PDB file of C-alpha atoms in Angstrom:
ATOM      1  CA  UNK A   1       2.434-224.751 -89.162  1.00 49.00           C
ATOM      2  CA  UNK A   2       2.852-224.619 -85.371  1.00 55.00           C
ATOM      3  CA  UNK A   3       6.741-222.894 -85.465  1.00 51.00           C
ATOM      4  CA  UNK A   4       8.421-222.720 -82.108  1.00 54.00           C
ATOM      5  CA  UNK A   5      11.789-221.168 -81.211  1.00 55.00           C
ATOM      6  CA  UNK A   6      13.504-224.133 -79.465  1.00 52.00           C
ATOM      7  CA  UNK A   7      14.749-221.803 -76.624  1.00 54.00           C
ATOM      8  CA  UNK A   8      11.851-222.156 -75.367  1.00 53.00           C
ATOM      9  CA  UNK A   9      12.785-225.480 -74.108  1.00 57.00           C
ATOM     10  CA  UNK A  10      15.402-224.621 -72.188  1.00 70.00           C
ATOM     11  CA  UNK A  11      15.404-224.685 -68.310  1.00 76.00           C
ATOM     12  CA  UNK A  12      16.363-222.041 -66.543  1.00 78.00           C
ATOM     13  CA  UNK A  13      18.532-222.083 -63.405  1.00 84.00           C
ATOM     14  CA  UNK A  14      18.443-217.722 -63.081  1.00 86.00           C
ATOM     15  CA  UNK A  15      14.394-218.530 -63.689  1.00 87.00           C
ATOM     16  CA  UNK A  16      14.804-221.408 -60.613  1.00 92.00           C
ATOM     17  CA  UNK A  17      16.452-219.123 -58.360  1.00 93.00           C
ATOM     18  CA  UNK A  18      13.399-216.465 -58.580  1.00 93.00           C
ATOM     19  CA  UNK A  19      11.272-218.955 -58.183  1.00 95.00           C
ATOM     20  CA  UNK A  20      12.814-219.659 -54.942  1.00 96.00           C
ATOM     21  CA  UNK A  21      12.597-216.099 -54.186  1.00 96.00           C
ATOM     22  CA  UNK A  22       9.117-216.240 -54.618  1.00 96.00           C
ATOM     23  CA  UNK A  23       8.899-219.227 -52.253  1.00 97.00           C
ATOM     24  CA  UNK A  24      10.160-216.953 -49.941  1.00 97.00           C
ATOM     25  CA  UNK A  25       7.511-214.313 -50.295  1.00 97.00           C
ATOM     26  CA  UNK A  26       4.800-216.550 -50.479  1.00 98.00           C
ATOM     27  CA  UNK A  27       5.952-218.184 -47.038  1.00 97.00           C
ATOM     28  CA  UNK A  28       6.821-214.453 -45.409  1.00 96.00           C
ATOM     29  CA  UNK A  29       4.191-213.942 -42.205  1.00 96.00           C
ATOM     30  CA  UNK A  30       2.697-210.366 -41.920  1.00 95.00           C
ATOM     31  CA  UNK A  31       2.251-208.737 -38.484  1.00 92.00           C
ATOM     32  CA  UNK A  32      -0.288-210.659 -37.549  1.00 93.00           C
ATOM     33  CA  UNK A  33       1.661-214.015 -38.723  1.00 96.00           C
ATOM     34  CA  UNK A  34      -0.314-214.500 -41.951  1.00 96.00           C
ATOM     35  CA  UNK A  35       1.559-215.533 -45.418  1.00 97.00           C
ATOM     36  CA  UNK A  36       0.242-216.781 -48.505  1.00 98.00           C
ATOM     37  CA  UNK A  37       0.782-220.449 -47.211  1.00 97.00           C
ATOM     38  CA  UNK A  38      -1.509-219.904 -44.347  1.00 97.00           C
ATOM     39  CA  UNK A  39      -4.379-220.177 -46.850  1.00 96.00           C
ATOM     40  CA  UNK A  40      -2.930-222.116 -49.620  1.00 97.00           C
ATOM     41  CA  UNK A  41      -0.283-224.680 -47.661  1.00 96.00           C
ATOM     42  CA  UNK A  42       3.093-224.947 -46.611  1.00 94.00           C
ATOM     43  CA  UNK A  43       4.166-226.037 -50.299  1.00 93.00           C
ATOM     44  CA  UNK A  44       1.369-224.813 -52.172  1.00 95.00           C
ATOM     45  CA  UNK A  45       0.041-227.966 -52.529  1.00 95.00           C
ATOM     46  CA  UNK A  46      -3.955-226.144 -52.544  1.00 96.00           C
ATOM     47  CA  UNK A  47      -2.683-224.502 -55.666  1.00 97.00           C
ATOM     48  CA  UNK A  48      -0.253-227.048 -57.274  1.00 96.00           C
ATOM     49  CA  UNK A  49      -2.061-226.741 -60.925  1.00 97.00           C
ATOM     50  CA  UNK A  50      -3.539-223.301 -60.386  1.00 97.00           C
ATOM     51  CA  UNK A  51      -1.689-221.751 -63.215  1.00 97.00           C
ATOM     52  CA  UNK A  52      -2.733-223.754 -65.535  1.00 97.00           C
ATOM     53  CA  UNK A  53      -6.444-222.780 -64.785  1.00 97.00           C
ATOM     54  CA  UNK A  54      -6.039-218.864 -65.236  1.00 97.00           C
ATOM     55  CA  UNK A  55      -7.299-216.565 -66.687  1.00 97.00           C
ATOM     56  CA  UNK A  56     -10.495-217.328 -64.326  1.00 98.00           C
ATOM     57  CA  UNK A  57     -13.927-215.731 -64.072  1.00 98.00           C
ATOM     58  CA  UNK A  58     -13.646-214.376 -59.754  1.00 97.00           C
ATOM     59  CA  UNK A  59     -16.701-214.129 -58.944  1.00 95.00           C
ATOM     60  CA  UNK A  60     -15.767-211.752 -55.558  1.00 93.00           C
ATOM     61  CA  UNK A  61     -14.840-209.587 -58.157  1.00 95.00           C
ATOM     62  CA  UNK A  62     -17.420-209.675 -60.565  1.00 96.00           C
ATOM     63  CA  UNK A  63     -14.656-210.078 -63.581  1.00 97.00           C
ATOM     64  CA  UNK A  64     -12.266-212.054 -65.284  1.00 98.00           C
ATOM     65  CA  UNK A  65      -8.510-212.386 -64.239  1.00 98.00           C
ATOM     66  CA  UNK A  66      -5.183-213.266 -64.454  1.00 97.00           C
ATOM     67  CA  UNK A  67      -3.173-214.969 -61.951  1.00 97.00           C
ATOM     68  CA  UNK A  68      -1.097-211.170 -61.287  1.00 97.00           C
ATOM     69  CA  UNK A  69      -4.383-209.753 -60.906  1.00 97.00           C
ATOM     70  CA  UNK A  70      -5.395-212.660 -58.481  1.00 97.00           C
ATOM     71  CA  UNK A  71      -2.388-212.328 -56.277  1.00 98.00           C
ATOM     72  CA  UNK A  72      -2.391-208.446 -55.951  1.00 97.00           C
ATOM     73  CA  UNK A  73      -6.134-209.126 -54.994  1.00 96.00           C
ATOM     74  CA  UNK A  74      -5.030-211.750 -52.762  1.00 96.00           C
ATOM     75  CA  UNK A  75      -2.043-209.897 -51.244  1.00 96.00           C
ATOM     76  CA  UNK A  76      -4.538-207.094 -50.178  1.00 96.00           C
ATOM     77  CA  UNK A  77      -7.390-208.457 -49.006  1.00 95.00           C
ATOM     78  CA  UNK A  78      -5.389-211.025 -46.879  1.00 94.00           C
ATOM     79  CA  UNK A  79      -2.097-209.559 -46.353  1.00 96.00           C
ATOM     80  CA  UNK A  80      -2.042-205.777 -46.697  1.00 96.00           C
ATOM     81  CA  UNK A  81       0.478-206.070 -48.808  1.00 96.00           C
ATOM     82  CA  UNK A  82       0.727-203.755 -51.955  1.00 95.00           C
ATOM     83  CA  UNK A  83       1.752-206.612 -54.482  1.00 96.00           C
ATOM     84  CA  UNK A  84      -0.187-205.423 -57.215  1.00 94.00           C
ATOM     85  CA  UNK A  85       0.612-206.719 -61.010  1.00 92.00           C
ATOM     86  CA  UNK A  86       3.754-204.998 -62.627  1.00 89.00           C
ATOM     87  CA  UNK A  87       5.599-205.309 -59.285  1.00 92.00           C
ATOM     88  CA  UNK A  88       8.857-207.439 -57.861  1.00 93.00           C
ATOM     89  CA  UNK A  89       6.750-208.844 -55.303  1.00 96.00           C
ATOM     90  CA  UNK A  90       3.872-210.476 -57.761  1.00 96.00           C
ATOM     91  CA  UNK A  91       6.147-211.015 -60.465  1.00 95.00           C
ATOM     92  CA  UNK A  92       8.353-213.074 -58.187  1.00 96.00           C
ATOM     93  CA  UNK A  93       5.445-214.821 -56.296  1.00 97.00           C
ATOM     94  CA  UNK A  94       3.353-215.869 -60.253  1.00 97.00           C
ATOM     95  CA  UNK A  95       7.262-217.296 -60.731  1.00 96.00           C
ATOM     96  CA  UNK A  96       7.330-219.654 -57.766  1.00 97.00           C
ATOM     97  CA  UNK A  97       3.452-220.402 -58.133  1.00 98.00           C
ATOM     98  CA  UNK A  98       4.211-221.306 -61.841  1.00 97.00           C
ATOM     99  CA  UNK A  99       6.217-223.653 -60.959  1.00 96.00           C
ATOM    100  CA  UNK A 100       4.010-225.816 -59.280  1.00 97.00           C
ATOM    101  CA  UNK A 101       2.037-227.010 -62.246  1.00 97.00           C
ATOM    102  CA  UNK A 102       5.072-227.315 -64.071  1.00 94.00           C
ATOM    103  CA  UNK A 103       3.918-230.374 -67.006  1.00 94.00           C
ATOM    104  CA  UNK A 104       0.589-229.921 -66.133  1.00 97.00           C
ATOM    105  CA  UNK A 105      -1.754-228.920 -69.340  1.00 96.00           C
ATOM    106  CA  UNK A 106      -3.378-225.979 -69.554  1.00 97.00           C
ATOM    107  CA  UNK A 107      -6.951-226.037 -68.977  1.00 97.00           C
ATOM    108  CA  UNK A 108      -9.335-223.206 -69.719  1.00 97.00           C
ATOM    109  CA  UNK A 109     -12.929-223.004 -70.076  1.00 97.00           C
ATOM    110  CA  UNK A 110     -13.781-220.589 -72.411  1.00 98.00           C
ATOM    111  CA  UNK A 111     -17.340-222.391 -73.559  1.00 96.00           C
ATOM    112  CA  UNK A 112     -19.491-219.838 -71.566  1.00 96.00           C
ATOM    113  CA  UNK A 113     -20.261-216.645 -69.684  1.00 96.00           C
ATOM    114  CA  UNK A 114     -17.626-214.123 -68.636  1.00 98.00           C
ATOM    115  CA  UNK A 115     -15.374-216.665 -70.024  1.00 98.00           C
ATOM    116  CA  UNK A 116     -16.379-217.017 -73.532  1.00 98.00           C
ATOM    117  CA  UNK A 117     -17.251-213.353 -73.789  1.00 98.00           C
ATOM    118  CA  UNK A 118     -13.495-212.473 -72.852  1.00 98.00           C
ATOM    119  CA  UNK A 119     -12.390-214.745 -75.027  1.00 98.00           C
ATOM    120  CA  UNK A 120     -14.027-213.492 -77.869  1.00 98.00           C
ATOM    121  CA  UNK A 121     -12.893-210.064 -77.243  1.00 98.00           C
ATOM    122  CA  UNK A 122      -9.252-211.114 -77.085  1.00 98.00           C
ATOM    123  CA  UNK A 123      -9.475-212.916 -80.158  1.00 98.00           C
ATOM    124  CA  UNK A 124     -10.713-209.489 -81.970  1.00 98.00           C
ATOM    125  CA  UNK A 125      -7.940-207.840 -80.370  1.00 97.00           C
ATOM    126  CA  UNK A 126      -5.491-210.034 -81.521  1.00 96.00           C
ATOM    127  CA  UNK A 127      -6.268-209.689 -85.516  1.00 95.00           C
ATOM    128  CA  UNK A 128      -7.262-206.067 -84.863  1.00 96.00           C
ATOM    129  CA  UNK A 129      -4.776-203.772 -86.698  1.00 95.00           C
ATOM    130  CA  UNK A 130      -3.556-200.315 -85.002  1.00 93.00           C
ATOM    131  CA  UNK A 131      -0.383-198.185 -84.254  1.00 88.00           C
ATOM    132  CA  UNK A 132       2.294-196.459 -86.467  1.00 91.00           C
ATOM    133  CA  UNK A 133       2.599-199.435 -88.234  1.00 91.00           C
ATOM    134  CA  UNK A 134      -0.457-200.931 -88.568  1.00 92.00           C
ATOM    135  CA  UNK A 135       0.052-204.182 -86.951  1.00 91.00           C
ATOM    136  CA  UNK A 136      -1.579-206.476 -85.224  1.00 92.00           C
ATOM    137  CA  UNK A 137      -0.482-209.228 -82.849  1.00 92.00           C
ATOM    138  CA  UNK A 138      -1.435-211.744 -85.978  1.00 89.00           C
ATOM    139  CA  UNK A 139       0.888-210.047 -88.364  1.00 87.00           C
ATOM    140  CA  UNK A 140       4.093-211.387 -86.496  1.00 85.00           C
ATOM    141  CA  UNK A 141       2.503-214.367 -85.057  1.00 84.00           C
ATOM    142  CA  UNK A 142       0.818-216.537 -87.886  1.00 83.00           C
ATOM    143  CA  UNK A 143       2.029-217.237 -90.877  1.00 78.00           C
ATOM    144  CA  UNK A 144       3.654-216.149 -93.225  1.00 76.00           C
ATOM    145  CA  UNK A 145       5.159-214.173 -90.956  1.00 72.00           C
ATOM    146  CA  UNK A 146       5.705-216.720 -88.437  1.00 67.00           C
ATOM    147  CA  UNK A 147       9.076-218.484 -87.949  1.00 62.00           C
ATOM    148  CA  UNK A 148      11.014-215.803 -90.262  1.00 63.00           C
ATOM    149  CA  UNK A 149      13.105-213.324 -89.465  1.00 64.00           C
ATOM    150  CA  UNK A 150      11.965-210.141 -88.083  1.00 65.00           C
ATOM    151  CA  UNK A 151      14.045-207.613 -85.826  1.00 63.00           C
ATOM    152  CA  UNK A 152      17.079-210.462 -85.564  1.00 62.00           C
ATOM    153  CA  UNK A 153      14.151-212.482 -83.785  1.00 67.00           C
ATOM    154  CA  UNK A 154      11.860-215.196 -85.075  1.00 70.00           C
ATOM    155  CA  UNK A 155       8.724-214.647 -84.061  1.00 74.00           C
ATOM    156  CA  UNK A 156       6.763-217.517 -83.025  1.00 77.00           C
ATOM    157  CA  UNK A 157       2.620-218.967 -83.513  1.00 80.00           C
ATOM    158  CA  UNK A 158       0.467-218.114 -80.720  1.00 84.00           C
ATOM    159  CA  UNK A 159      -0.305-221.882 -80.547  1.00 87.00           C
ATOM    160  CA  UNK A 160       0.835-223.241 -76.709  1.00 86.00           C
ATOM    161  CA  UNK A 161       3.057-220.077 -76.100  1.00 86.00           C
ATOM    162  CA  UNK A 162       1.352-219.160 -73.273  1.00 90.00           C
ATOM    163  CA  UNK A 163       2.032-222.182 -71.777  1.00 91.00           C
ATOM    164  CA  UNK A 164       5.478-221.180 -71.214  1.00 89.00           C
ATOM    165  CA  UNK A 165       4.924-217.699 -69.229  1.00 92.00           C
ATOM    166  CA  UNK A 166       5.741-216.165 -66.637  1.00 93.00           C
ATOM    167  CA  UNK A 167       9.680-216.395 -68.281  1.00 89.00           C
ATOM    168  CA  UNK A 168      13.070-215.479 -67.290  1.00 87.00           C
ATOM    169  CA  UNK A 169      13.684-212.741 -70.271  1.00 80.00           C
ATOM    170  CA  UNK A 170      17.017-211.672 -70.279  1.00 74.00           C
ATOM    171  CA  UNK A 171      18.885-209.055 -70.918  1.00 65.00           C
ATOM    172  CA  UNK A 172      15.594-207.043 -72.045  1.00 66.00           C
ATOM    173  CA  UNK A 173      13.852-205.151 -69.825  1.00 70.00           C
ATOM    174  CA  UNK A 174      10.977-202.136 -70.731  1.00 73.00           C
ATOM    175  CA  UNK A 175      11.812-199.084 -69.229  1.00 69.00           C
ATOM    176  CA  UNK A 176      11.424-198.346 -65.506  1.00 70.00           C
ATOM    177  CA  UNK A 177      11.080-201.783 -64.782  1.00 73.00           C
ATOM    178  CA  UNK A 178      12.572-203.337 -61.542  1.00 69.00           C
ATOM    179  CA  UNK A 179      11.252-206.994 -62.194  1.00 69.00           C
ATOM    180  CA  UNK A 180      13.906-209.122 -62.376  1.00 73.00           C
ATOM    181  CA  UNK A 181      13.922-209.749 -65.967  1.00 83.00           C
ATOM    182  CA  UNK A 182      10.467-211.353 -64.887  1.00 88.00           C
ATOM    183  CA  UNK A 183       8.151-211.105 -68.073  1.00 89.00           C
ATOM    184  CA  UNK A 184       4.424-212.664 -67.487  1.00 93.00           C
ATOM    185  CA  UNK A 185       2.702-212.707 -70.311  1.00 94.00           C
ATOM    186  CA  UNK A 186       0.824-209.223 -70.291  1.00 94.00           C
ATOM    187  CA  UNK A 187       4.105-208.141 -69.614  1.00 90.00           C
ATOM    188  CA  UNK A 188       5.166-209.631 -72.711  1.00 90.00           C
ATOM    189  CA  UNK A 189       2.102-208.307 -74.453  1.00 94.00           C
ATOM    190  CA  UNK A 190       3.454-204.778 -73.809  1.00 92.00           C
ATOM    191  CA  UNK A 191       6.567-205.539 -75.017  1.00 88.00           C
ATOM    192  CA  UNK A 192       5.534-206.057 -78.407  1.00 88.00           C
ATOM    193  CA  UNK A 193       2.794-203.186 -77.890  1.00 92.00           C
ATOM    194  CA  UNK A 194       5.646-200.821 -77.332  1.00 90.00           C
ATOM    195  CA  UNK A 195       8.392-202.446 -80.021  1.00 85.00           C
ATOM    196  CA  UNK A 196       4.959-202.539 -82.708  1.00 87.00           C
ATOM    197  CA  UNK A 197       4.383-198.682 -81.835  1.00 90.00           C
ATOM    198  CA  UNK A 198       0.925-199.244 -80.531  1.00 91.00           C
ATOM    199  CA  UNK A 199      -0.401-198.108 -77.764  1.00 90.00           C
ATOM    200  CA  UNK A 200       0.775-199.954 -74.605  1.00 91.00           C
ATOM    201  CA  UNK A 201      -2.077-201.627 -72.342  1.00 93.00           C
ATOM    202  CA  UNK A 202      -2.491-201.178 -68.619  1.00 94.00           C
ATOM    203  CA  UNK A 203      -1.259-204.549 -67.063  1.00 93.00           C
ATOM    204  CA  UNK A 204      -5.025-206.076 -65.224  1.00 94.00           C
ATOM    205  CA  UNK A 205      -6.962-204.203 -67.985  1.00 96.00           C
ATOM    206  CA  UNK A 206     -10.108-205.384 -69.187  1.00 97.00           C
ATOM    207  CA  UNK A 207      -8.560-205.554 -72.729  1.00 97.00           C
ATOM    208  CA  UNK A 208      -5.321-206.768 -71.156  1.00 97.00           C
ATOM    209  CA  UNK A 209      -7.241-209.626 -69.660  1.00 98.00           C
ATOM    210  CA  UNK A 210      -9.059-210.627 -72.969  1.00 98.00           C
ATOM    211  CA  UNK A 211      -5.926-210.901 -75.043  1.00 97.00           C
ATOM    212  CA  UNK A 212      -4.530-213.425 -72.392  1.00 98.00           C
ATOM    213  CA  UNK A 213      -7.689-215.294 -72.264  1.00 98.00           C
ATOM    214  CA  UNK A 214      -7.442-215.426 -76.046  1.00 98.00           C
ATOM    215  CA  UNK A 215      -3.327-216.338 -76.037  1.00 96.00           C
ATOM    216  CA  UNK A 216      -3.817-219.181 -72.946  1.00 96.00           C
ATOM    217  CA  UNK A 217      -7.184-220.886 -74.404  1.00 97.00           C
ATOM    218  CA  UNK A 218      -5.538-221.153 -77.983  1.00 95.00           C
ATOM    219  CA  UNK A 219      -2.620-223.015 -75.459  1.00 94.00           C
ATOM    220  CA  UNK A 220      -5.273-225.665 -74.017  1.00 96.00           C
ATOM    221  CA  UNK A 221      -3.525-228.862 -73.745  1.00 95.00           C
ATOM    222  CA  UNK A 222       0.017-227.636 -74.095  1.00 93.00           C
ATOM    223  CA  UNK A 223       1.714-228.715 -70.627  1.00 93.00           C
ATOM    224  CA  UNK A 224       3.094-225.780 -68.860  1.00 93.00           C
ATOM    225  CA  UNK A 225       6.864-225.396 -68.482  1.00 90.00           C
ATOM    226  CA  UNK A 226       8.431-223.361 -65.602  1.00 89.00           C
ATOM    227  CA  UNK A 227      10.896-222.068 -65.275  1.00 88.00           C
ATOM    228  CA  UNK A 228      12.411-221.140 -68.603  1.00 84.00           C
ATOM    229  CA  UNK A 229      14.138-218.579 -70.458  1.00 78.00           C
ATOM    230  CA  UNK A 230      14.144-216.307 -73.206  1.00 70.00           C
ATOM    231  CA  UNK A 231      17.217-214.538 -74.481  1.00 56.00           C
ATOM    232  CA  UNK A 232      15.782-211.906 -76.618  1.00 50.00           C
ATOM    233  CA  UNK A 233      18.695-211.646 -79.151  1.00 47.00           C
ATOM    234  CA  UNK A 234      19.933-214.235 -81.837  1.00 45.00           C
ATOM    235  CA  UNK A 235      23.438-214.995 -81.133  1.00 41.00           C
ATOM    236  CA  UNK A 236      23.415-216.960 -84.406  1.00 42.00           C
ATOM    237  CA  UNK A 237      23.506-220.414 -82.957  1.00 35.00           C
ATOM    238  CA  UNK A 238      19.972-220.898 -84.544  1.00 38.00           C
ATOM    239  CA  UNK A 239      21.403-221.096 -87.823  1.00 39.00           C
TER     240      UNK A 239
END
């Protein structure tokens, strides 16, 4: 059983218009005329399938990471800009670079190294049980649980979700955020951290990281799709 919520299919036009923001930002010059597309071209054409190929072992770095973790990096080193993950700025940015591998399948190589190792972790994360209620990410997202009811929402298999993130996700928004409804998928991690009363992660995080490694190698082959949208409630028209 590989349930999916078909909202997931649908395109987003709010989701197109941040993109197009992001375009923006990627193509802004700094002071000393340097953008994003100084390094990775005019229409990101050096970086058309790059989301489907993160999480990635950086070996500047000496660690795994996401694509947020990537562009605040990035932003930086480069730039001097202060677009670290959990802001506008890289949410808006991972929206429009999304975008470019739009239908392309995800593709990551978790057979060795840092890779595998992450992986593994995330995986252990993901059935680990903790929190008030002594959940795990499992308990809402494989069966039985899986495509039933729970909180007016119908929770989903982990199988080729990722392949669907960053996602236009409104009207909910966690507290203090300023993201335009933006919700990558650590973002979405802490989401159900917060709504499972566990413990919410530090977006970047080592065990962050591994989760997502775990959620977008178990969505290997799965074309990506970007922009869409999420409306968090049931209006009923599921029924």
């Amino acid at each position: 059983m590989n349930f999916k919520d078909f909202r997931w299919l649908e395109r987003s036009m709010e989701g197109e218009e941040l993109a197009e923001r992001g375009s923006e930002l990627f193509h802004r010059k700094n002071q000393n005329g340097q953008s994003c597309a100084s390094c990775h071209g005019d229409n990101g054409e050096k970086i058309s399938d790059a989301q489907s190929r993160f999480p990635a072992f950086n070996k500047r770095l000496g660690r795994v990471v996401t694509m947020p973790t990537q562009i605040g990096s990035c932003a930086s080193e480069r730039l001097g800009e202060n677009w670290v993950e959990d802001t506008k700025e890289n949410s808006l940015i991972g929206m429009y670079v999304a975008t470019l591998a739009d239908g392309v399948p995800v593709n990551i190589d978790v057979s060795g190294g840092e890779m595998k190792a992450s992986y593994e972790r995330g995986r252990d994360l993901f059935f680990k049980r903790t929190g008030h209620f002594n959940f795990a990410c499992a308990s809402c997202h494989t069966p039985p649980t899986s495509g039933s009811y729970l909180r007016i929402q119908r929770p989903t298999t982990f199988f080729g979700d990722a392949a669907q993130y960053p996602v236009y996700h409104f009207p909910y928004s966690l507290p203090g955020d300023d993201l335009e409804y933006i919700f990558t998928l650590q973002h979405q991690i802490k989401s159900c951290q917060i709504l499972s009363r566990m413990y919410p992660g530090v977006e970047g995080s080592e065990p962050m990281t591994d989760i997502e490694v775990f959620l977008q190698a178990s969505s290997n082959g799965f074309p990506i799709s970007a922009p869409v949208n999420f409306y968090n409630l049931d209006a009923g028209y599921m029924e």
